[in-house]
Amino acid sequence: MGRLLDRLLDPRFQSIDFLNTFLLTYRVFTTGVTVVAVLRCVLRDPNLRLSNLKIDLELMQTLLEEK
């Protein structure tokens, strides 16, 4: 999921088709809570690279509480 969100948030690859496809299908492999938690972390640290990061909801919550 990290690579998908990396692509989704990369300004070089702005695509409404990719965004729509992601929003229609993300529930197959994750939850809305996880997507929102990851987006919150990226908003707090725009340099965060998600492609090599294993998405762990508890880790994301910890990161959000620290900042």
mmCIF file of C-alpha atoms in Angstrom:
data_model
loop_
_atom_site.group_PDB
_atom_site.id
_atom_site.type_symbol
_atom_site.label_atom_id
_atom_site.label_comp_id
_atom_site.label_asym_id
_atom_site.label_seq_id
_atom_site.Cartn_x
_atom_site.Cartn_y
_atom_site.Cartn_z
ATOM 1 C CA MET A 1 0.000 0.000 0.000
ATOM 2 C CA GLY A 2 2.935 2.328 0.634
ATOM 3 C CA ARG A 3 3.877 2.482 -3.029
ATOM 4 C CA LEU A 4 0.286 3.182 -4.054
ATOM 5 C CA LEU A 5 0.049 6.082 -1.632
ATOM 6 C CA ASP A 6 3.487 7.330 -2.697
ATOM 7 C CA ARG A 7 2.232 7.477 -6.269
ATOM 8 C CA LEU A 8 -1.053 9.035 -5.205
ATOM 9 C CA LEU A 9 0.717 11.831 -3.311
ATOM 10 C CA ASP A 10 3.529 12.454 -5.824
ATOM 11 C CA PRO A 11 2.864 15.784 -7.584
ATOM 12 C CA ARG A 12 4.646 14.502 -10.712
ATOM 13 C CA PHE A 13 1.939 11.868 -11.237
ATOM 14 C CA GLN A 14 -1.290 13.789 -10.772
ATOM 15 C CA SER A 15 -3.961 11.641 -12.401
ATOM 16 C CA ILE A 16 -7.672 11.820 -11.704
ATOM 17 C CA ASP A 17 -8.046 8.294 -13.092
ATOM 18 C CA PHE A 18 -5.497 6.921 -10.613
ATOM 19 C CA LEU A 19 -7.164 8.798 -7.757
ATOM 20 C CA ASN A 20 -10.619 7.515 -8.695
ATOM 21 C CA THR A 21 -9.364 3.946 -9.069
ATOM 22 C CA PHE A 22 -7.600 4.119 -5.711
ATOM 23 C CA LEU A 23 -10.661 5.514 -3.951
ATOM 24 C CA LEU A 24 -12.882 2.831 -5.469
ATOM 25 C CA THR A 25 -10.593 -0.092 -4.609
ATOM 26 C CA TYR A 26 -8.583 0.699 -1.452
ATOM 27 C CA ARG A 27 -11.130 -1.121 0.738
ATOM 28 C CA VAL A 28 -10.005 -4.411 -0.809
ATOM 29 C CA PHE A 29 -6.564 -4.196 0.834
ATOM 30 C CA THR A 30 -6.859 -1.708 3.710
ATOM 31 C CA THR A 31 -9.263 0.370 5.769
ATOM 32 C CA GLY A 32 -10.269 3.996 5.614
ATOM 33 C CA VAL A 33 -8.767 4.539 9.066
ATOM 34 C CA THR A 34 -5.368 3.383 7.817
ATOM 35 C CA VAL A 35 -5.513 5.585 4.718
ATOM 36 C CA VAL A 36 -6.435 8.635 6.797
ATOM 37 C CA ALA A 37 -3.700 7.873 9.362
ATOM 38 C CA VAL A 38 -1.090 7.613 6.612
ATOM 39 C CA LEU A 39 -2.295 10.825 4.971
ATOM 40 C CA ARG A 40 -2.093 12.632 8.321
ATOM 41 C CA CYS A 41 1.495 11.446 8.775
ATOM 42 C CA VAL A 42 2.436 12.622 5.297
ATOM 43 C CA LEU A 43 0.838 16.022 5.917
ATOM 44 C CA ARG A 44 2.933 16.377 9.071
ATOM 45 C CA ASP A 45 6.130 15.229 7.312
ATOM 46 C CA PRO A 46 5.959 15.773 3.527
ATOM 47 C CA ASN A 47 9.376 14.124 3.057
ATOM 48 C CA LEU A 48 8.103 10.813 4.425
ATOM 49 C CA ARG A 49 8.676 8.076 1.834
ATOM 50 C CA LEU A 50 5.974 5.433 1.949
ATOM 51 C CA SER A 51 7.270 3.056 -0.715
ATOM 52 C CA ASN A 52 9.631 1.219 1.657
ATOM 53 C CA LEU A 53 7.508 1.647 4.768
ATOM 54 C CA LYS A 54 5.420 -1.181 6.148
ATOM 55 C CA ILE A 55 2.146 0.467 7.066
ATOM 56 C CA ASP A 56 1.422 -0.205 10.718
ATOM 57 C CA LEU A 57 -1.570 1.629 12.144
ATOM 58 C CA GLU A 58 -0.173 1.623 15.686
ATOM 59 C CA LEU A 59 3.136 3.054 14.442
ATOM 60 C CA MET A 60 1.283 5.763 12.544
ATOM 61 C CA GLN A 61 -0.714 6.669 15.654
ATOM 62 C CA THR A 62 2.513 6.882 17.668
ATOM 63 C CA LEU A 63 4.081 9.165 15.053
ATOM 64 C CA LEU A 64 1.029 11.416 15.105
ATOM 65 C CA GLU A 65 1.072 11.683 18.892
ATOM 66 C CA GLU A 66 4.791 12.590 18.978
ATOM 67 C CA LYS A 67 4.396 15.658 16.758
#
